[in-house]
CSV table of C-alpha atoms and ligand atoms in Angstrom, one decimal:
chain,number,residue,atom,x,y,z
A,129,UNK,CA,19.0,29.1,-13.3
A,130,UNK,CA,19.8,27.5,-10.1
A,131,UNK,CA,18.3,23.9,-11.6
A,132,UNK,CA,21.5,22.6,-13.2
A,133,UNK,CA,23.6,22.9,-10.6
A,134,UNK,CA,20.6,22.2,-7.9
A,135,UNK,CA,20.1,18.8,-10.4
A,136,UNK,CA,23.9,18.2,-10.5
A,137,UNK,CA,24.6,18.4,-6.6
A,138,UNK,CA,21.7,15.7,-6.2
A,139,UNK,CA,23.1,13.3,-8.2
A,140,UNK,CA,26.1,13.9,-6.5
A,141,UNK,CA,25.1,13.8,-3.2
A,142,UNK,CA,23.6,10.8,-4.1
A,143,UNK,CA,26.1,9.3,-6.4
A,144,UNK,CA,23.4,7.9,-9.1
A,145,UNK,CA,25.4,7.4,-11.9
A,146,UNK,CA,23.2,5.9,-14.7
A,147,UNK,CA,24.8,3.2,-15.1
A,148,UNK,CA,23.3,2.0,-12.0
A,149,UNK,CA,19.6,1.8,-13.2
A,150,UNK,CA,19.4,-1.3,-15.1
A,151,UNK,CA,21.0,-3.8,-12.4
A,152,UNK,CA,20.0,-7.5,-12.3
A,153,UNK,CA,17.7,-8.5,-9.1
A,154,UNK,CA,16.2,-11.4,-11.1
A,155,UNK,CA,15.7,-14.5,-9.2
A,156,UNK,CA,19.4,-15.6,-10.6
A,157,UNK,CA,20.9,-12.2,-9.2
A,158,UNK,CA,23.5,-14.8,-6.8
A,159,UNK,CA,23.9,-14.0,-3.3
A,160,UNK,CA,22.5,-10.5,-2.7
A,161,UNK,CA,19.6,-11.1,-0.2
A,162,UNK,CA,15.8,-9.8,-1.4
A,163,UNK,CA,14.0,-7.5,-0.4
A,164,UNK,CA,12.0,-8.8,2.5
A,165,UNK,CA,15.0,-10.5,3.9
A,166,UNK,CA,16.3,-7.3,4.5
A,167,UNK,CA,13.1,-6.1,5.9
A,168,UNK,CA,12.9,-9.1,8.3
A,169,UNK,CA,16.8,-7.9,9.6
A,170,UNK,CA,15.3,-4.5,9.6
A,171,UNK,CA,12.9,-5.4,12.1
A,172,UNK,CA,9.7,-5.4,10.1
A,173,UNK,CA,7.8,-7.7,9.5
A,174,UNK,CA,7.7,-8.3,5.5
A,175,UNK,CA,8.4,-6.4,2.5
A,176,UNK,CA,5.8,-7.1,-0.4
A,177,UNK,CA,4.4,-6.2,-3.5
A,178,UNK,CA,0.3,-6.2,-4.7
A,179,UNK,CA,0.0,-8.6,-7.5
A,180,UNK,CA,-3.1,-8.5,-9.6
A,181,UNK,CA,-4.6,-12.0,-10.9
A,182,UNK,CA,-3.6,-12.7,-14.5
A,183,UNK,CA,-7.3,-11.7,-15.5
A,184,UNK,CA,-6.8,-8.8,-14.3
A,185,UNK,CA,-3.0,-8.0,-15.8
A,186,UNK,CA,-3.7,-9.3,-19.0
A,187,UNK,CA,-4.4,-6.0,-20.2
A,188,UNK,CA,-0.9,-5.2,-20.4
A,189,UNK,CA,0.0,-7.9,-23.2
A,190,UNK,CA,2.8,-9.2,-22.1
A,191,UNK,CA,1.8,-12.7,-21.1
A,192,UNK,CA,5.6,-14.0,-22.4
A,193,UNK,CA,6.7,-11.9,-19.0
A,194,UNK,CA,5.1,-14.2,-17.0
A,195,UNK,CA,7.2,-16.6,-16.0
A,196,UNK,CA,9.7,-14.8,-15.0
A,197,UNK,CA,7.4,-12.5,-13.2
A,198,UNK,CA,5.9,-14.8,-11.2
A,199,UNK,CA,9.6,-16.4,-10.1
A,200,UNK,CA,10.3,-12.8,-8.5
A,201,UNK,CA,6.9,-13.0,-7.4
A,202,UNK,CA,6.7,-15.7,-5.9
A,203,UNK,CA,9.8,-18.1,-5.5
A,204,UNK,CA,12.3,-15.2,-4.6
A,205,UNK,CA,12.9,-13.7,-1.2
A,206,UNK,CA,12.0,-10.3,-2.5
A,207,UNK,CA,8.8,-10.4,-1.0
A,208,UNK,CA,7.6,-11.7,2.0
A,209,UNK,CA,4.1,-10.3,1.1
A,210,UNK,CA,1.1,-9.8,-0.9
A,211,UNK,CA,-2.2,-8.0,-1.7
A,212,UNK,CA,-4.8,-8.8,-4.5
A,213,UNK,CA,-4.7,-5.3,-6.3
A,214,UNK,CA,-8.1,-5.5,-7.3
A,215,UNK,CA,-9.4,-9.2,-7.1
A,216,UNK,CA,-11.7,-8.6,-3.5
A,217,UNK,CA,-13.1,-5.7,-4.2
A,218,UNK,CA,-16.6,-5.3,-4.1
A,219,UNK,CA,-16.9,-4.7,-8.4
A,220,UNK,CA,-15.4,-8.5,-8.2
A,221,UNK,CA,-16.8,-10.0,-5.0
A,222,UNK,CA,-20.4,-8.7,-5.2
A,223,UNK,CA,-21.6,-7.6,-8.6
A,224,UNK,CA,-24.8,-8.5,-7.9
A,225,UNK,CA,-27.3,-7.6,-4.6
A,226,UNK,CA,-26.7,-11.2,-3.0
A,227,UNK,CA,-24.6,-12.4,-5.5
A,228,UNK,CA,-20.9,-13.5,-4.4
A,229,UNK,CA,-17.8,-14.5,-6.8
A,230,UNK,CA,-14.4,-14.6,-5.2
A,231,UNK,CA,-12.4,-15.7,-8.0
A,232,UNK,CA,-10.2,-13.6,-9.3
A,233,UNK,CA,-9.0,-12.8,-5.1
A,234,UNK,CA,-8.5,-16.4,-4.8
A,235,UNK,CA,-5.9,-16.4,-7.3
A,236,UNK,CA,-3.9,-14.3,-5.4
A,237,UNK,CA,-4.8,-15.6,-2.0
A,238,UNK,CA,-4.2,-19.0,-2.8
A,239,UNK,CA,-1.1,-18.7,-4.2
A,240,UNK,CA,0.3,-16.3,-1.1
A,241,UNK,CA,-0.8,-19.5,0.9
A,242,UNK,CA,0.8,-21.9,-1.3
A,243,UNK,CA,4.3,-19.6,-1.1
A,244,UNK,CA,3.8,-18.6,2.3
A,245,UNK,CA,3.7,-15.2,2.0
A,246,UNK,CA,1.8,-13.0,4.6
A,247,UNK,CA,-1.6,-11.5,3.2
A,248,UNK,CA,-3.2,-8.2,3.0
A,249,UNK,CA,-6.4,-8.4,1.9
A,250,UNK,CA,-8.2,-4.9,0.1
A,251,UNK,CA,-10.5,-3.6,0.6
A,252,UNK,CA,-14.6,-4.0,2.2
A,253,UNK,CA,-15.9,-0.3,1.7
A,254,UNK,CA,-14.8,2.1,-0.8
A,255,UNK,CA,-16.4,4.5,-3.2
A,256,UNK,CA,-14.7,3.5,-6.1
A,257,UNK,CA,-14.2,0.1,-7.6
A,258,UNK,CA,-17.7,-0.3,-6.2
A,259,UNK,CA,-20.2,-2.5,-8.0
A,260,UNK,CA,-22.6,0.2,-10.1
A,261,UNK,CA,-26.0,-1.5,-8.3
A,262,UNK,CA,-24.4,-0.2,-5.1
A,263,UNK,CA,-24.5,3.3,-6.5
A,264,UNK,CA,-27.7,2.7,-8.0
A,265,UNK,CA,-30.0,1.5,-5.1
A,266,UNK,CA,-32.5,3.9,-3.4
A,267,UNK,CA,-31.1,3.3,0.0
A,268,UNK,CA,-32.9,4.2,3.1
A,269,UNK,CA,-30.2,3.8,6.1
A,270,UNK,CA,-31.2,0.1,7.4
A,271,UNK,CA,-31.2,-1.2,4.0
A,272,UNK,CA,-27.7,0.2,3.5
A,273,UNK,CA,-26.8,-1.2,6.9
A,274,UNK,CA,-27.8,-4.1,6.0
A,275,UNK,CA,-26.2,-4.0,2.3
A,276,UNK,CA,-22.7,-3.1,4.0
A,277,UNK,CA,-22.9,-6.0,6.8
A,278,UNK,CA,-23.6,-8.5,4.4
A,279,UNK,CA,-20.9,-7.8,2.1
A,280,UNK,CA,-18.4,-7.8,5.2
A,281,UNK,CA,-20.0,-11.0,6.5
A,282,UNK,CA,-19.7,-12.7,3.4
A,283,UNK,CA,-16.3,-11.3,2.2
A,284,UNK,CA,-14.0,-10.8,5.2
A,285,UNK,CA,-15.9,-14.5,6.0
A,286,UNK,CA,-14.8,-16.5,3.2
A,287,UNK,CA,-11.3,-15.2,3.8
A,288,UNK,CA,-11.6,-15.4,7.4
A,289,UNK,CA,-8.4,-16.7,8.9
A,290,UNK,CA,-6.2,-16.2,5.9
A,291,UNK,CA,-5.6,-12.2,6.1
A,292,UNK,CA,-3.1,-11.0,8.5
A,293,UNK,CA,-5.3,-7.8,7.8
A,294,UNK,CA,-8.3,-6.0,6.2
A,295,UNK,CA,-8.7,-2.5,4.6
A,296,UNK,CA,-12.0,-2.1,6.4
A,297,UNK,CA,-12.4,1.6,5.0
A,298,UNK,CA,-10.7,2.4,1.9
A,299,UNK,CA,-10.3,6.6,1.0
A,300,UNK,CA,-13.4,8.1,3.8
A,301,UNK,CA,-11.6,11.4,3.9
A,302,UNK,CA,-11.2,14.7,1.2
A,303,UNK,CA,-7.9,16.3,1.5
A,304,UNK,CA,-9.0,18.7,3.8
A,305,UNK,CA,-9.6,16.0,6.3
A,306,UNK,CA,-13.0,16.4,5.7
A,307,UNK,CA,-15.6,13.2,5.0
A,308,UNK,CA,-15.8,12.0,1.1
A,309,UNK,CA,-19.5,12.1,0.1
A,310,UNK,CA,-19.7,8.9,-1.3
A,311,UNK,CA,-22.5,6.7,-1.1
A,312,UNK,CA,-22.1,5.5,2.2
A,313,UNK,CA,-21.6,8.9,3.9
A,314,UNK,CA,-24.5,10.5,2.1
A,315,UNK,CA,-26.6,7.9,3.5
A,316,UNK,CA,-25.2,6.7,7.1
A,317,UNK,CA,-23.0,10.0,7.8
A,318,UNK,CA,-19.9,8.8,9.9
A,319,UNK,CA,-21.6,5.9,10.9
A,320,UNK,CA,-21.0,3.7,8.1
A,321,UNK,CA,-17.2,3.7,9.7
A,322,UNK,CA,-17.8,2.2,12.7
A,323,UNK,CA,-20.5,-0.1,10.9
A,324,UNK,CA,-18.1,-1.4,8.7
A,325,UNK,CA,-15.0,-1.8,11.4
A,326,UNK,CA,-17.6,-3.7,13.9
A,327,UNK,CA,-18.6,-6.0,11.2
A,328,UNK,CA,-15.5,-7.0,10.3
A,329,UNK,CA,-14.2,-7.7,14.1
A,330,UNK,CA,-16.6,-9.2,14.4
A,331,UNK,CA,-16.2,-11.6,11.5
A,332,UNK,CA,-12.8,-11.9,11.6
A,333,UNK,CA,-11.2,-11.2,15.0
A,334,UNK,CA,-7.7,-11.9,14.3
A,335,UNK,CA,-7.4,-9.9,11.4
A,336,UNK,CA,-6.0,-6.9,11.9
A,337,UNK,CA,-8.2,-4.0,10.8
A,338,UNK,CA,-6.7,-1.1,8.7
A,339,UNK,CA,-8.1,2.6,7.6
A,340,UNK,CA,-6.0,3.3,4.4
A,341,UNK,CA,-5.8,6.0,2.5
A,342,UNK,CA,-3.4,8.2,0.3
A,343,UNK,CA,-1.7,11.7,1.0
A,344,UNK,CA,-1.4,10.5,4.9
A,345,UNK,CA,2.7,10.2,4.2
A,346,UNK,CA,3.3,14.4,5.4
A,347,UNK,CA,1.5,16.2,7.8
A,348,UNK,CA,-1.4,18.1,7.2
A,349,UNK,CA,-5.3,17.9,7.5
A,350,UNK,CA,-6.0,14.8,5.7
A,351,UNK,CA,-3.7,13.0,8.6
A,352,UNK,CA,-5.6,15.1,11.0
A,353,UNK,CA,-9.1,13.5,9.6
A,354,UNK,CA,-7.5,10.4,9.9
A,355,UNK,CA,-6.2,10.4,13.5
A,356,UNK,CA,-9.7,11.7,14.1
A,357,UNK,CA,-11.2,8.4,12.4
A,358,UNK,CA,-8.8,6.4,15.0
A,359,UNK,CA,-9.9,8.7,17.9
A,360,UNK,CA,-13.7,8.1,16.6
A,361,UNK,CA,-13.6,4.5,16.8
A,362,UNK,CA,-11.0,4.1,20.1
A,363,UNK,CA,-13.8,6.3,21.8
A,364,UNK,CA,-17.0,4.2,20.7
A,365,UNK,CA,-14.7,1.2,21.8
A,366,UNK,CA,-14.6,-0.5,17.9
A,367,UNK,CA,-11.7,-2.3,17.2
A,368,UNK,CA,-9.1,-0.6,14.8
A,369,UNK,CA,-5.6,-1.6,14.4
A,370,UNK,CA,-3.6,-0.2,12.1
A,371,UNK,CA,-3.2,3.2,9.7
A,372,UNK,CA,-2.3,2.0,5.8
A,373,UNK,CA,-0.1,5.2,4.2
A,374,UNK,CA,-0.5,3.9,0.6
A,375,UNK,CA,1.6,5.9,-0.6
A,376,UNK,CA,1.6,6.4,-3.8
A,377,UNK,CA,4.1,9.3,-4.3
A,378,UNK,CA,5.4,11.7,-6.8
A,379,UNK,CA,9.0,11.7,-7.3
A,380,UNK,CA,9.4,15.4,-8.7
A,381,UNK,CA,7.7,16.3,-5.4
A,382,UNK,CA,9.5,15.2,-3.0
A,383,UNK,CA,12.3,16.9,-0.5
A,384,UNK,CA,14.9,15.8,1.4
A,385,UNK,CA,13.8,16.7,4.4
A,386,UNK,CA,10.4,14.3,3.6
A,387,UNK,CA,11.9,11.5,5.7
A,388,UNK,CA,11.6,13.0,8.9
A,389,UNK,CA,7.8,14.1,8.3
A,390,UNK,CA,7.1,10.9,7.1
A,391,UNK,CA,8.5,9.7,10.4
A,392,UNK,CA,6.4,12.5,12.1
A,393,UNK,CA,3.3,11.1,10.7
A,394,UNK,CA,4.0,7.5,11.4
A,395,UNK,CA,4.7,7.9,15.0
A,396,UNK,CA,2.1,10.5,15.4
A,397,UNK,CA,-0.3,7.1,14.1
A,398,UNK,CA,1.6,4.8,16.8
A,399,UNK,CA,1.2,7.1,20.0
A,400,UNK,CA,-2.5,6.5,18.9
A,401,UNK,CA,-1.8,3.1,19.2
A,402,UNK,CA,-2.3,1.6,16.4
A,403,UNK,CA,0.9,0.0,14.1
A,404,UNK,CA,1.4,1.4,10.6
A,405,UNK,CA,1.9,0.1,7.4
A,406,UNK,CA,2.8,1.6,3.8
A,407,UNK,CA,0.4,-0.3,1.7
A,408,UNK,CA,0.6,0.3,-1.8
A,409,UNK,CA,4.0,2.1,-2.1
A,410,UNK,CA,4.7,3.7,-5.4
A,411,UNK,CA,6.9,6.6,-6.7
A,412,UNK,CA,5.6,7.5,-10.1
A,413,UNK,CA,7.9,10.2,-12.6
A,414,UNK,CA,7.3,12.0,-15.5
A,415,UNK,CA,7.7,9.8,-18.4
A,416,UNK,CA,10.3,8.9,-20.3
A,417,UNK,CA,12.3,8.5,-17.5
A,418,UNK,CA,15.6,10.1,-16.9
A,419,UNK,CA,18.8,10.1,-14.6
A,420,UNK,CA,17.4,13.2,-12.5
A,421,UNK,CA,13.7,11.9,-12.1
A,422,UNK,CA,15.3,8.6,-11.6
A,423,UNK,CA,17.2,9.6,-8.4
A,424,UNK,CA,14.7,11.5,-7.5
A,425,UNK,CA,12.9,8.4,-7.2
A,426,UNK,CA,15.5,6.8,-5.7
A,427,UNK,CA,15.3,9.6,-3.0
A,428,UNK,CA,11.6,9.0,-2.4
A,429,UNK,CA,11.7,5.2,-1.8
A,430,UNK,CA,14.2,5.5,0.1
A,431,UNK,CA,13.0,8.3,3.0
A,432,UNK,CA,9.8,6.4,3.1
A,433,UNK,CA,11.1,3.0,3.1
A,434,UNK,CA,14.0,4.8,6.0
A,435,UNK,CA,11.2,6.4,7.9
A,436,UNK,CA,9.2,3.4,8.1
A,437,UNK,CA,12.4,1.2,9.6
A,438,UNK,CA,12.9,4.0,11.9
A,439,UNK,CA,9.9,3.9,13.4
A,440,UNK,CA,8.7,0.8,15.5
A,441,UNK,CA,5.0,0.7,14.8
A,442,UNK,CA,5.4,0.5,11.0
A,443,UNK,CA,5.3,-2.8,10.3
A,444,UNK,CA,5.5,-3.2,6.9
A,445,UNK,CA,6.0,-2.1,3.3
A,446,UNK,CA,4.2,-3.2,-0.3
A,447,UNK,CA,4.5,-2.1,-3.2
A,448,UNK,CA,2.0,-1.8,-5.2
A,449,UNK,CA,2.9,-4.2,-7.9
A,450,UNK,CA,7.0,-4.4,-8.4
A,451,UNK,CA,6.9,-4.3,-12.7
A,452,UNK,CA,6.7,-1.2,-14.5
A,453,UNK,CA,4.4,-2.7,-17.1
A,454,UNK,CA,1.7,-3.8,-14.4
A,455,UNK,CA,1.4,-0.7,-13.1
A,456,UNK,CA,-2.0,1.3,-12.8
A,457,UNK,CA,-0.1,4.3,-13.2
A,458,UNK,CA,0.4,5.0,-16.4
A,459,UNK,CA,-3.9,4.7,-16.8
A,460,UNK,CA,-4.7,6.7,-14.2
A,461,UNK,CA,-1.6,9.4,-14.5
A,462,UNK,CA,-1.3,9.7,-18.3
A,463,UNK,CA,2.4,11.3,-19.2
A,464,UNK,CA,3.7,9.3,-15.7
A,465,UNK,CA,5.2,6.0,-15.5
A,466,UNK,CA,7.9,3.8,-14.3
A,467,UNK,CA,7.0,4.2,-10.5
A,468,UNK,CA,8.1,0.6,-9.6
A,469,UNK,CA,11.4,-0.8,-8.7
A,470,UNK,CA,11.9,-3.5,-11.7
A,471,UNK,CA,12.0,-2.0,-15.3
A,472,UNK,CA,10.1,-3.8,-18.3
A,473,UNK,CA,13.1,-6.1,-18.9
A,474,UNK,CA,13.7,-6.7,-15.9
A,475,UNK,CA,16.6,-5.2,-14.6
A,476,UNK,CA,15.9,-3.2,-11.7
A,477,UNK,CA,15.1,0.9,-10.8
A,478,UNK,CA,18.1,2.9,-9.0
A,479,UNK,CA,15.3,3.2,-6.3
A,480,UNK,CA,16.1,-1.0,-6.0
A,481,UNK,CA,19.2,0.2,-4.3
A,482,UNK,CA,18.1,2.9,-2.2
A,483,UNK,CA,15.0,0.5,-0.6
A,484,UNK,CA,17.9,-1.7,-0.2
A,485,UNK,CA,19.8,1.0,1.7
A,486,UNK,CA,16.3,2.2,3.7
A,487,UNK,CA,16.5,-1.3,4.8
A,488,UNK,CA,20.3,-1.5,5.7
A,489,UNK,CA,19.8,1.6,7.9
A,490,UNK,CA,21.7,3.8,5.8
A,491,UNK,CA,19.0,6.5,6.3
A,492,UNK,CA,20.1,7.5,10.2
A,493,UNK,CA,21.7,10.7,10.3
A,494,UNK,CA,23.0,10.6,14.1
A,495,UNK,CA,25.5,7.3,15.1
A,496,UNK,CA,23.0,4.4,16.2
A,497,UNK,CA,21.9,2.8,19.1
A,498,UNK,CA,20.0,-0.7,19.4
A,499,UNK,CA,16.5,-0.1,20.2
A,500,UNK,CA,15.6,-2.2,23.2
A,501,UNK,CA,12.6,-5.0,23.0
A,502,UNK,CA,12.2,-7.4,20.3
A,503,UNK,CA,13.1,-5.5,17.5
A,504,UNK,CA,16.9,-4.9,18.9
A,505,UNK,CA,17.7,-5.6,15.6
A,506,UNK,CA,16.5,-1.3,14.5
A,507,UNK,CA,18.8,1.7,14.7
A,508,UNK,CA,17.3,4.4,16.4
A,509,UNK,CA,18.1,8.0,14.9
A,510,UNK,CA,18.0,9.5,18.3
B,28,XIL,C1,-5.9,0.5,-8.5
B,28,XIL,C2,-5.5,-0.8,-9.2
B,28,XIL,O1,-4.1,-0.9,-9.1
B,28,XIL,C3,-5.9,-0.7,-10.7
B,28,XIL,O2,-5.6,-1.9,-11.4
B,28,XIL,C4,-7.4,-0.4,-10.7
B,28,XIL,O3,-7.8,-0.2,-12.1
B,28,XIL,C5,-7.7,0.8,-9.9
B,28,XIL,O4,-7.3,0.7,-8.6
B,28,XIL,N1,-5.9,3.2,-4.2
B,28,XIL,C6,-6.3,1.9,-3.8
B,28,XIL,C7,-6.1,0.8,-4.8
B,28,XIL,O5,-6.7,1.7,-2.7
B,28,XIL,O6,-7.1,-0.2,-4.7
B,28,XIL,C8,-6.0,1.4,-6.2
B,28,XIL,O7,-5.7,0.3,-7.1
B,28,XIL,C9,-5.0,2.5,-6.3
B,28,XIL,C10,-5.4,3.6,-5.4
């Protein structure tokens, strides 16, 4: 009874009219500045999107997209940054015991060079996306040490230089903060964490070197289990340097008051030390889309993108992927969709706008101050 009105006030309150989904942020949109231009002013230090290699996208038939795609992608100043959505995981890198293929993550890698976008690179040890032999192997624990320095030797190697940083561990924790039993675990307990994050400083000491996970954006438990992963590590004196929040949100589920947990959260990471980044950003909504779920997913982007600008050891923010049609959501979620900012023509999501105004500092509720240091360019909310 209360959702009419409850939906009307909303749209109000955020003045979505409809006819302000559907906006042109193509590469000829004129003089409006992208995406990770803003950012930059912001004080981070990019705004990107995940790209997947065409091999990898062609799933989604719509190869005629391309071109224009990869202009936003690439030649705009949307994004300032990119990550290979699937291309260096271990499926791709390491099919085989021994056997190495980094194709499909050059294609993305390479061409971040070639544009001169920053690079994320995703992710050394995960449960999923993990090469079936790796699940099939009668391990004892030094054979899966070994197994799990290798890869990180070999894979953080060849790209060695070229990341600004790693996902070292990919999704360790439950979401009771509790350890995942996944292959790794079962075998090496906890270890397997500080295995993997002394490898890979070892290989490649000026990347930085990320835990990421999903459901770290409120408080609760699983944030707890990761802080205790950062606590774990600081104390054994391993080299960790950064907390992903990927981020892949729900736009029905969100509140208003979500931006200040999500800044909670993020500065609860940097008194830890370590700088945060939103990694693989995403708002998905119940399909077909509407003008309610649409603002609400206007909401969502923006109190993340506005809690991360507020807060001066999140770095960053990709999406993950910035065109509807490439999205993994719709696979993974079926009934969702649409969690991206550019529709499958093109035109851009109301959320477009609200990143936009994340990034403008229109999320501060108090009158502003400049933050002192480098980044005088933040407003502080208090
Ligand atoms: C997803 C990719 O986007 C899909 O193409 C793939 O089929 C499955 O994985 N958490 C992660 C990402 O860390 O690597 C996942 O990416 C999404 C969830």
């Amino acid at each position: 009874m209360h959702l009419p009105s409850a939906a009307s006030l909303l749209l109000a309150a955020l003045s979505l009219p409809l006819a302000s989904a559907g906006k042109d942020h193509g590469p000829g949109h004129g003089k409006k500045q992208g995406l990770n231009t803003l950012a930059k002013k912001a004080g981070l230090k990019y705004f990107g999107s995940a790209t997947d290699s065409p091999g990898q996208r062609e799933r989604a038939g719509l190869e005629a997209s391309y071109a224009k795609y990869d202009e936003i992608m690439w030649k705009s100043d949307e994004f300032g940054q990119t990550t290979p959505t699937n291309g260096q995981k271990w499926l791709f890198v390491e099919p085989a015991p021994g056997i190495f293929n980094y194709t499909e993550g050059e294609i993305v890698a390479s061409k971040a060079k070639k544009h001169g976008k920053h690079l994320r690179c995703h992710a050394l040890v995960w449960h999923s996306q993990l090469a079936p032999w790796v699940e099939t192997t009668e391990w004892t624990k030094e054979t899966l040490r070994a197994a799990i320095v290798r890869h990180i030797t070999k894979v953080a190697g060849h790209w060695k230089g070229r990341c600004y940083a790693w996902d070292v561990v990919n999704e360790a924790l439950n979401e009771d903060g509790t350890w995942r039993e996944s292959v790794f675990y079962k075998v090496l307990g906890e270890e397997y964490i500080t295995l993997a994050f002394k490898t890979a400083a070892k290989v490649d000491p000026h990347a930085k070197l990320y835990y990421n996970d999903y459901n770290l954006e409120l408080p609760g438990a699983k944030v707890e289990g990761a802080k205790r992963i950062v606590k774990m590590l600081q104390k054994q004196r391993v080299k960790i340097d950064g907390m992903g929040l990927q981020a892949h949100l729900v736009a029905e589920w969100g509140s208003p008051a979500d931006i200040d947990r999500h800044i909670e959260v993020m500065r609860g990471f940097g008194s830890l030390g370590v700088e945060v980044a939103l990694t693989e950003l995403d708002v998905r909504l119940q399909t077909p889309y509407n003008t309610t779920n649409l603002a609400l997913q206007k909401r969502s982007y923006k109190n993340i993108v506005g809690a991360c600008v507020q807060v001066k050891e999140c770095i960053g923010v990709t999406i993950w992927d910035f065109y509807d049609p490439f999205s993994w959501v719709p696979y993974v979620f079926p009934g969702e969709g649409a969690p991206l900012l550019w529709f499958e023509d093109f035109t851009t999501h109301p959320a477009y706008d609200g990143v936009v105004e994340a990034l403008t500092n229109k999320t501060r509720r108090t009158p502003s101050k400049p933050a002192k240091g480098p980044r005088s360019s933040r407003l502080l909310r208090d």
